[in-house]
Amino acid sequence: MNIPFARVPMAGNEMKYLGEVLESGWLTTASKASTLEKKFAAYVEAPFACAVNSGTSALHLGLESLGVRPGDKVFVPSMTFTASAEVIRYLQADPVFLDTEFGSNLISPEILESAIKKHPEVRFLIVVHYGGQAAKMFADNQESITAICKKNNIRILEDAAHAFPGKIGDKMVGSYGEATCFSFYANKTITTGEGGMLTTTNEAIYHRVKQMRLHGIDRDVWNRYTDQKPSWEYDVKAPGFKYNMPDVNAALGLAQLEKAEVFRKERQRVAEYYFDNLVKLTDAIDLPLIHIPFQDHAWHLFPIVLKEHTSPGRNEFIAKMAEAGIGTSVHYKPLHRMSYYKEKYSLNPVDFPNTERTWHGNVSLPIFPFLKKEELDYICKTMTLILKK
Ligand SMILES: *Cc1c(COP(=O)(O)O)cnc(C)c1O
């Protein structure tokens, strides 16, 4: 068997919509990108959506529009991809790294409360909905991240690169926040090759993001060429960026969006299979900690953690899985162990006990639509052979 870590499902209207773009003669941002914005906004029940050329661009524009300025400090988990934190540095602000809950890799209300006590000056928080499970943004009769931030005058940016489509109670991720950022990178839950989306409930943020994604120009450039009335003139309001999403990419996104729930259900089936078949290995591994109903989870990742005493260790386990033809990955090597952040901010692993425990043994198993039952069987049997003494 040869089972890759990720396999992109591509069997819908991708070719058709792509053909329409090629025939239109206009390859960059135009009607496909704006249709994707409308359909995506409707899907996640957001008032406003802005398509961009990557999840990282969405994060950068989101922080900029929330008002992060040089010298500001921004809370961000250490257990995330570097993009979540690098955008803080783009704005010459500084990350304050947080530990996360063991098992879910999420920031919890308790972790946030104690971080605020230590760093009362911090005015911004980046929440990462790790693996596709939303953090506790809302909770009945309990502390929630949103309530704590409101009380402490902290503005929230959500990194939802893993969390489409995801839910918290009756709210879609993307429907309630000031700046929620999605990624359509090649291995994400839906893909445009490269691409991203920012959704917001705040109209001022929407206008700022729209302007800054295209050079700080005060309106859509493509309207200049397609409008009926002659309109060659535009104004530049700020030194913006070049972050617009080309229609070539948006065409793929439209086709993928049509299958988002089919894909999500397929990933949920894989997750359920792992839970059912890996419980017998829980002497050797920790399974992911899930706080929400399975159907509210986007299931981008299925991360397990090899226990401290488990032999073989993580690196050897990954090598043995690869020998058996099974691709795995690690999400993530924490940012406090990356030389740039470690050296610049003098970070010490003892300040991240849960993240360290995770990092000691974390491995992500294959989880993607149409992963076959025989393949899942083979993955679980191989793991049993490797881990059972
Ligand atoms: C993929 C990812 C990003 C960046 O998205 P791109 O589209 O690759 O720029 C940001 N944050 C997290 C957590 C991600 O997994």
Coordinates of C-alpha atoms and ligand atoms in Angstrom, one line a residue:
M1 CA 0.0 0.0 0.0
N2 CA 1.0 3.6 -0.6
I3 CA -1.1 6.1 1.4
P4 CA 0.0 9.7 1.2
F5 CA -0.5 12.1 4.1
A6 CA -2.9 14.2 1.9
R7 CA -4.7 13.6 -1.3
V8 CA -6.7 16.4 -2.9
P9 CA -10.2 15.5 -4.0
M10 CA -11.0 17.2 -7.3
A11 CA -14.0 15.7 -9.1
G12 CA -16.6 18.4 -9.4
N13 CA -16.9 21.5 -11.5
E14 CA -13.3 22.6 -11.2
M15 CA -12.5 22.2 -15.0
K16 CA -15.8 23.7 -16.1
Y17 CA -15.3 26.9 -14.0
L18 CA -11.6 27.1 -14.9
G19 CA -12.6 26.9 -18.6
E20 CA -15.0 29.8 -18.2
V21 CA -12.2 31.9 -16.7
L22 CA -9.8 31.0 -19.5
E23 CA -12.4 31.8 -22.2
S24 CA -13.3 35.1 -20.6
G25 CA -9.8 36.4 -21.3
W26 CA -9.6 38.0 -17.8
L27 CA -7.4 35.8 -15.6
T28 CA -7.0 37.9 -12.5
T29 CA -9.6 39.2 -10.0
A30 CA -13.1 39.6 -11.5
S31 CA -16.5 38.1 -11.3
K32 CA -15.4 34.6 -10.1
A33 CA -13.6 36.0 -7.1
S34 CA -16.6 38.2 -6.2
T35 CA -19.0 35.3 -6.6
L36 CA -16.8 33.2 -4.3
E37 CA -17.0 36.0 -1.7
K38 CA -20.8 36.0 -1.9
K39 CA -21.1 32.2 -1.7
F40 CA -18.6 31.8 1.0
A41 CA -20.2 34.6 3.1
A42 CA -23.6 32.9 2.7
Y43 CA -22.1 29.6 3.7
V44 CA -20.5 30.8 6.9
E45 CA -23.4 33.3 7.5
A46 CA -21.0 36.3 7.5
P47 CA -22.2 39.8 6.6
F48 CA -18.9 40.5 4.7
A49 CA -16.2 38.4 3.0
C50 CA -13.0 39.4 1.2
A51 CA -11.1 37.0 -1.0
V52 CA -7.3 37.2 -1.0
N53 CA -4.4 35.3 -2.3
S54 CA -3.5 33.3 0.9
G55 CA -4.5 32.7 4.4
T56 CA -1.4 34.5 5.5
S57 CA -2.5 37.6 3.6
A58 CA -5.9 37.4 5.3
L59 CA -4.2 37.3 8.7
H60 CA -1.9 40.3 7.8
L61 CA -4.9 42.4 6.6
G62 CA -7.0 41.4 9.5
L63 CA -4.4 42.4 12.1
E64 CA -3.7 45.7 10.2
S65 CA -7.4 46.6 10.1
L66 CA -7.9 45.7 13.8
G67 CA -5.4 48.5 14.5
V68 CA -2.2 46.6 15.5
R69 CA 0.6 49.2 15.4
P70 CA 4.5 49.0 15.9
G71 CA 5.3 48.1 19.5
D72 CA 1.9 46.5 20.3
K73 CA 1.8 43.0 21.8
V74 CA -0.4 40.2 20.5
F75 CA -1.2 36.9 22.2
V76 CA -0.7 33.9 20.0
P77 CA -0.4 30.1 20.7
S78 CA 3.0 28.5 20.3
M79 CA 1.4 25.4 18.9
T80 CA 0.6 26.8 15.4
F81 CA 2.0 27.4 12.0
T82 CA 4.5 30.3 11.8
A83 CA 2.1 32.3 9.6
S84 CA -0.1 32.9 12.7
A85 CA 2.8 34.8 14.4
E86 CA 4.9 36.2 11.5
V87 CA 2.1 38.6 10.5
I88 CA 2.5 40.2 13.9
R89 CA 6.1 40.9 13.0
Y90 CA 5.0 42.3 9.6
L91 CA 3.4 45.1 11.6
Q92 CA 6.4 45.5 13.8
A93 CA 4.4 44.3 16.8
D94 CA 5.5 41.5 19.1
P95 CA 4.0 38.1 19.8
V96 CA 3.4 36.9 23.4
F97 CA 3.3 33.1 23.1
L98 CA 0.7 31.0 25.0
D99 CA 0.7 27.4 26.0
T100 CA -2.5 25.5 25.0
E101 CA -4.6 22.8 26.5
F102 CA -3.1 19.3 26.2
G103 CA -5.1 17.1 23.8
S104 CA -7.0 19.8 21.9
N105 CA -4.1 22.3 21.4
L106 CA -6.6 25.1 22.0
I107 CA -6.3 28.2 24.1
S108 CA -8.8 27.8 26.9
P109 CA -10.5 30.6 29.0
E110 CA -8.2 29.5 32.0
I111 CA -5.0 29.9 29.9
L112 CA -6.2 33.3 28.6
E113 CA -7.1 34.6 32.1
S114 CA -3.7 33.7 33.5
A115 CA -1.9 35.2 30.5
I116 CA -3.8 38.5 31.0
K117 CA -2.7 38.6 34.6
K118 CA 0.9 38.3 33.6
H119 CA 0.6 40.6 30.6
P120 CA -2.1 43.2 31.3
E121 CA -0.9 45.5 28.5
V122 CA -1.8 43.1 25.7
R123 CA -4.7 44.4 23.5
F124 CA -4.9 41.7 20.8
L125 CA -5.4 37.9 20.7
I126 CA -5.0 35.5 17.8
V127 CA -7.2 32.4 18.4
V128 CA -6.2 29.3 16.3
H129 CA -9.0 26.8 15.8
Y130 CA -6.5 24.0 15.9
G131 CA -7.1 20.9 13.7
G132 CA -10.6 22.1 12.8
Q133 CA -12.1 22.2 16.3
A134 CA -13.2 25.7 17.4
A135 CA -11.9 27.1 20.6
K136 CA -14.4 28.1 23.4
M137 CA -15.4 31.4 21.9
F138 CA -18.9 31.1 23.6
A139 CA -20.2 29.0 26.4
D140 CA -23.5 28.9 28.4
N141 CA -23.0 29.8 32.0
Q142 CA -19.2 29.5 31.8
E143 CA -16.3 31.7 31.0
S144 CA -15.6 32.1 27.3
I145 CA -12.8 33.6 25.3
T146 CA -15.0 36.3 23.8
A147 CA -16.4 37.3 27.2
I148 CA -12.9 37.5 28.8
C149 CA -11.6 39.6 25.8
K150 CA -14.5 42.0 26.0
K151 CA -14.0 42.5 29.8
N152 CA -10.3 43.2 29.2
N153 CA -10.6 45.3 26.1
I154 CA -8.8 42.8 23.8
R155 CA -9.6 42.5 20.1
I156 CA -9.7 39.1 18.6
L157 CA -8.5 37.8 15.3
E158 CA -9.4 34.2 14.5
D159 CA -7.0 32.0 12.5
A160 CA -9.6 29.6 11.0
A161 CA -7.2 28.1 8.5
H162 CA -8.2 24.6 9.7
A163 CA -11.8 25.3 10.6
F164 CA -13.9 25.5 7.5
P165 CA -16.7 24.4 7.8
G166 CA -16.8 24.6 11.6
K167 CA -19.4 25.5 14.2
I168 CA -19.7 26.6 17.8
G169 CA -23.2 25.8 19.1
D170 CA -25.5 27.3 16.5
K171 CA -22.9 29.7 15.1
M172 CA -20.7 29.1 12.1
V173 CA -17.0 29.9 12.5
G174 CA -16.7 33.1 10.4
S175 CA -20.2 34.4 11.3
Y176 CA -19.7 36.4 14.5
G177 CA -16.1 37.7 14.6
E178 CA -14.4 41.0 13.7
A179 CA -11.7 39.2 11.6
T180 CA -11.8 35.5 10.8
C181 CA -9.2 34.2 8.4
F182 CA -9.5 31.1 6.3
S183 CA -6.9 29.4 4.1
F184 CA -7.4 27.6 0.8
Y185 CA -3.9 26.4 0.5
A186 CA -3.4 23.1 -1.4
N187 CA -3.8 20.8 1.7
K188 CA -6.6 22.6 3.5
T189 CA -10.2 21.4 3.8
I190 CA -11.1 23.2 0.5
T191 CA -8.5 24.6 -1.8
T192 CA -7.9 27.1 -4.6
G193 CA -4.3 26.1 -4.9
E194 CA -3.3 29.2 -3.1
G195 CA -5.9 31.5 -1.6
G196 CA -7.6 32.8 1.5
M197 CA -10.7 34.6 2.8
L198 CA -11.4 37.1 5.6
T199 CA -14.9 37.4 7.0
T200 CA -16.1 40.1 9.3
T201 CA -19.2 41.5 11.0
N202 CA -17.6 45.0 11.0
E203 CA -18.2 47.1 7.9
A204 CA -15.3 49.4 8.6
I205 CA -12.9 46.4 8.7
Y206 CA -14.4 45.1 5.5
H207 CA -13.7 48.4 3.6
R208 CA -10.2 48.6 5.0
V209 CA -9.3 45.0 4.1
K210 CA -10.8 45.5 0.6
Q211 CA -8.8 48.6 0.0
M212 CA -5.5 47.3 1.5
R213 CA -5.6 44.0 -0.4
L214 CA -5.2 46.0 -3.7
H215 CA -2.6 48.7 -3.3
G216 CA -4.8 50.9 -1.1
I217 CA -6.9 51.8 -4.1
D218 CA -10.4 53.1 -3.4
R219 CA -12.3 50.6 -5.6
D220 CA -12.0 47.4 -7.5
V221 CA -9.7 47.8 -10.4
W222 CA -11.5 45.3 -12.6
N223 CA -14.6 47.5 -12.4
R224 CA -12.5 50.1 -14.2
Y225 CA -12.3 47.8 -17.3
T226 CA -15.8 46.3 -17.2
D227 CA -18.0 49.2 -16.1
Q228 CA -20.2 50.8 -18.8
K229 CA -19.2 54.4 -18.1
P230 CA -15.6 55.4 -18.7
S231 CA -13.8 55.5 -15.4
W232 CA -10.0 55.6 -15.7
E233 CA -9.4 57.5 -12.5
Y234 CA -8.8 56.0 -9.1
D235 CA -7.3 57.3 -5.8
V236 CA -4.7 55.7 -3.5
K237 CA -5.7 56.1 0.1
A238 CA -2.8 54.1 1.7
P239 CA 0.3 52.1 0.7
G240 CA -1.6 48.8 0.4
F241 CA -0.6 45.3 -0.6
K242 CA -1.0 43.0 -3.6
Y243 CA -3.2 40.4 -2.0
N244 CA -6.2 40.0 -4.4
M245 CA -7.4 36.5 -5.4
P246 CA -7.1 35.8 -9.2
D247 CA -10.2 34.3 -10.9
V248 CA -8.2 31.2 -11.9
N249 CA -8.0 30.4 -8.2
A250 CA -11.5 31.5 -7.4
A251 CA -12.9 29.1 -10.1
L252 CA -11.4 26.2 -8.2
G253 CA -12.8 27.6 -4.9
L254 CA -16.4 27.8 -6.3
A255 CA -16.2 24.1 -7.4
Q256 CA -14.7 23.0 -4.0
L257 CA -17.2 25.0 -2.0
E258 CA -20.1 23.0 -3.6
K259 CA -18.6 19.9 -2.0
A260 CA -17.4 21.3 1.3
E261 CA -20.0 19.4 3.4
V262 CA -19.4 16.1 1.5
F263 CA -15.7 16.5 2.1
R264 CA -16.3 17.4 5.8
K265 CA -18.5 14.3 6.3
E266 CA -15.9 12.1 4.7
R267 CA -13.2 13.4 7.0
Q268 CA -15.5 12.8 10.0
R269 CA -15.9 9.2 8.9
V270 CA -12.2 8.8 8.9
A271 CA -11.9 10.4 12.4
E272 CA -14.7 8.1 13.7
Y273 CA -12.8 5.1 12.3
Y274 CA -9.6 6.1 14.1
F275 CA -11.4 6.7 17.4
D276 CA -13.1 3.2 17.1
N277 CA -10.0 1.4 16.1
L278 CA -7.2 3.1 18.0
V279 CA -8.7 3.0 21.5
K280 CA -7.0 -0.3 22.0
L281 CA -3.6 1.6 21.7
T282 CA -4.3 4.1 24.4
D283 CA -1.6 2.7 26.6
A284 CA 0.8 3.9 24.0
I285 CA -0.9 7.0 22.5
D286 CA -3.2 9.9 23.4
L287 CA -6.1 10.5 21.0
P288 CA -7.3 14.0 20.3
L289 CA -9.5 15.7 23.0
I290 CA -12.8 16.8 21.4
H291 CA -15.1 19.2 23.2
I292 CA -17.7 19.7 20.5
P293 CA -20.2 17.5 18.6
F294 CA -18.3 15.6 15.8
Q295 CA -20.5 17.2 13.1
D296 CA -19.4 20.7 14.2
H297 CA -15.7 19.8 13.7
A298 CA -14.0 20.6 10.4
W299 CA -11.6 17.6 10.9
H300 CA -8.6 19.1 9.1
L301 CA -6.2 17.1 11.2
F302 CA -6.1 13.9 13.2
P303 CA -3.2 14.4 15.6
I304 CA -2.2 11.7 18.1
V305 CA 0.5 12.0 20.8
L306 CA 2.8 9.1 21.6
K307 CA 3.1 8.8 25.4
E308 CA 6.4 9.6 27.0
H309 CA 7.3 6.0 27.8
T310 CA 6.2 4.7 24.4
S311 CA 8.7 2.9 22.3
P312 CA 9.5 3.6 19.5
G313 CA 9.6 7.4 20.0
R314 CA 8.0 9.8 17.6
N315 CA 10.7 10.1 15.0
E316 CA 11.2 6.4 14.7
F317 CA 7.5 5.8 14.6
I318 CA 7.2 8.2 11.6
A319 CA 10.1 6.4 9.9
K320 CA 8.5 3.0 10.4
M321 CA 5.1 4.2 9.1
A322 CA 7.0 5.6 6.0
E323 CA 8.6 2.2 5.5
A324 CA 5.2 0.7 5.4
G325 CA 4.1 3.2 2.8
I326 CA 2.1 5.5 5.1
G327 CA 2.6 9.3 5.0
T328 CA 2.3 11.2 8.3
S329 CA 3.2 14.7 9.4
V330 CA 3.8 16.8 12.6
H331 CA 1.5 19.7 13.5
Y332 CA 3.5 21.4 14.8
K333 CA 7.0 21.9 16.0
P334 CA 6.1 24.7 18.4
L335 CA 7.1 28.3 17.6
H336 CA 8.9 28.6 20.9
R337 CA 11.4 26.0 19.5
M338 CA 11.9 27.8 16.2
S339 CA 15.2 29.7 16.3
Y340 CA 13.9 33.1 15.2
Y341 CA 11.2 33.3 17.9
K342 CA 13.3 31.5 20.5
E343 CA 16.3 33.8 20.1
K344 CA 14.4 37.1 19.5
Y345 CA 12.1 36.6 22.6
S346 CA 14.4 34.5 24.8
L347 CA 11.7 31.8 25.0
N348 CA 12.1 28.9 27.5
P349 CA 10.4 25.5 27.0
V350 CA 9.5 25.3 30.7
D351 CA 6.9 28.1 30.1
F352 CA 5.0 25.8 27.7
P353 CA 4.5 22.5 29.6
N354 CA 1.5 21.2 27.7
T355 CA 2.9 22.2 24.3
E356 CA 6.2 20.5 25.3
R357 CA 4.4 17.3 26.3
T358 CA 2.6 17.3 22.9
W359 CA 5.8 18.1 20.9
H360 CA 7.5 15.1 22.5
G361 CA 5.2 12.7 20.7
N362 CA 2.9 14.4 18.2
V363 CA 2.1 12.8 14.8
S364 CA -0.7 13.7 12.4
L365 CA -2.4 10.7 10.7
P366 CA -3.8 10.8 7.1
I367 CA -7.3 12.3 7.1
F368 CA -8.9 13.2 3.8
P369 CA -12.1 12.6 1.8
F370 CA -12.4 9.1 0.2
L371 CA -9.6 7.5 2.2
K372 CA -10.6 3.9 1.7
K373 CA -11.7 1.5 4.4
E374 CA -8.9 -0.9 3.3
E375 CA -6.4 2.0 3.7
L376 CA -7.7 2.8 7.1
D377 CA -7.5 -0.8 8.2
Y378 CA -4.0 -1.0 7.0
I379 CA -3.0 2.2 8.8
C380 CA -4.5 1.0 12.1
K381 CA -3.0 -2.5 11.8
T382 CA 0.4 -1.1 11.0
M383 CA 0.3 1.2 14.0
T384 CA -0.7 -1.8 16.2
L385 CA 2.3 -3.8 14.9
I386 CA 4.7 -0.9 15.5
L387 CA 3.4 0.1 19.0
K388 CA 2.4 -3.3 20.6
K389 CA 5.3 -5.0 22.3
Ligands
LIG1 C1 -2.2 27.0 6.4 C2 -2.2 27.9 7.6 C3 -2.0 29.3 7.5 C4 -1.6 30.0 6.3 O1 -2.4 29.8 5.2 P1 -1.8 30.0 3.7 O2 -3.0 30.0 2.8 O3 -0.8 28.9 3.5 O4 -1.1 31.4 3.7 C5 -2.1 30.1 8.7 N1 -2.4 29.5 9.9 C6 -2.5 28.2 10.0 C7 -2.8 27.6 11.3 C8 -2.4 27.3 8.9 O5 -2.5 26.0 9.0

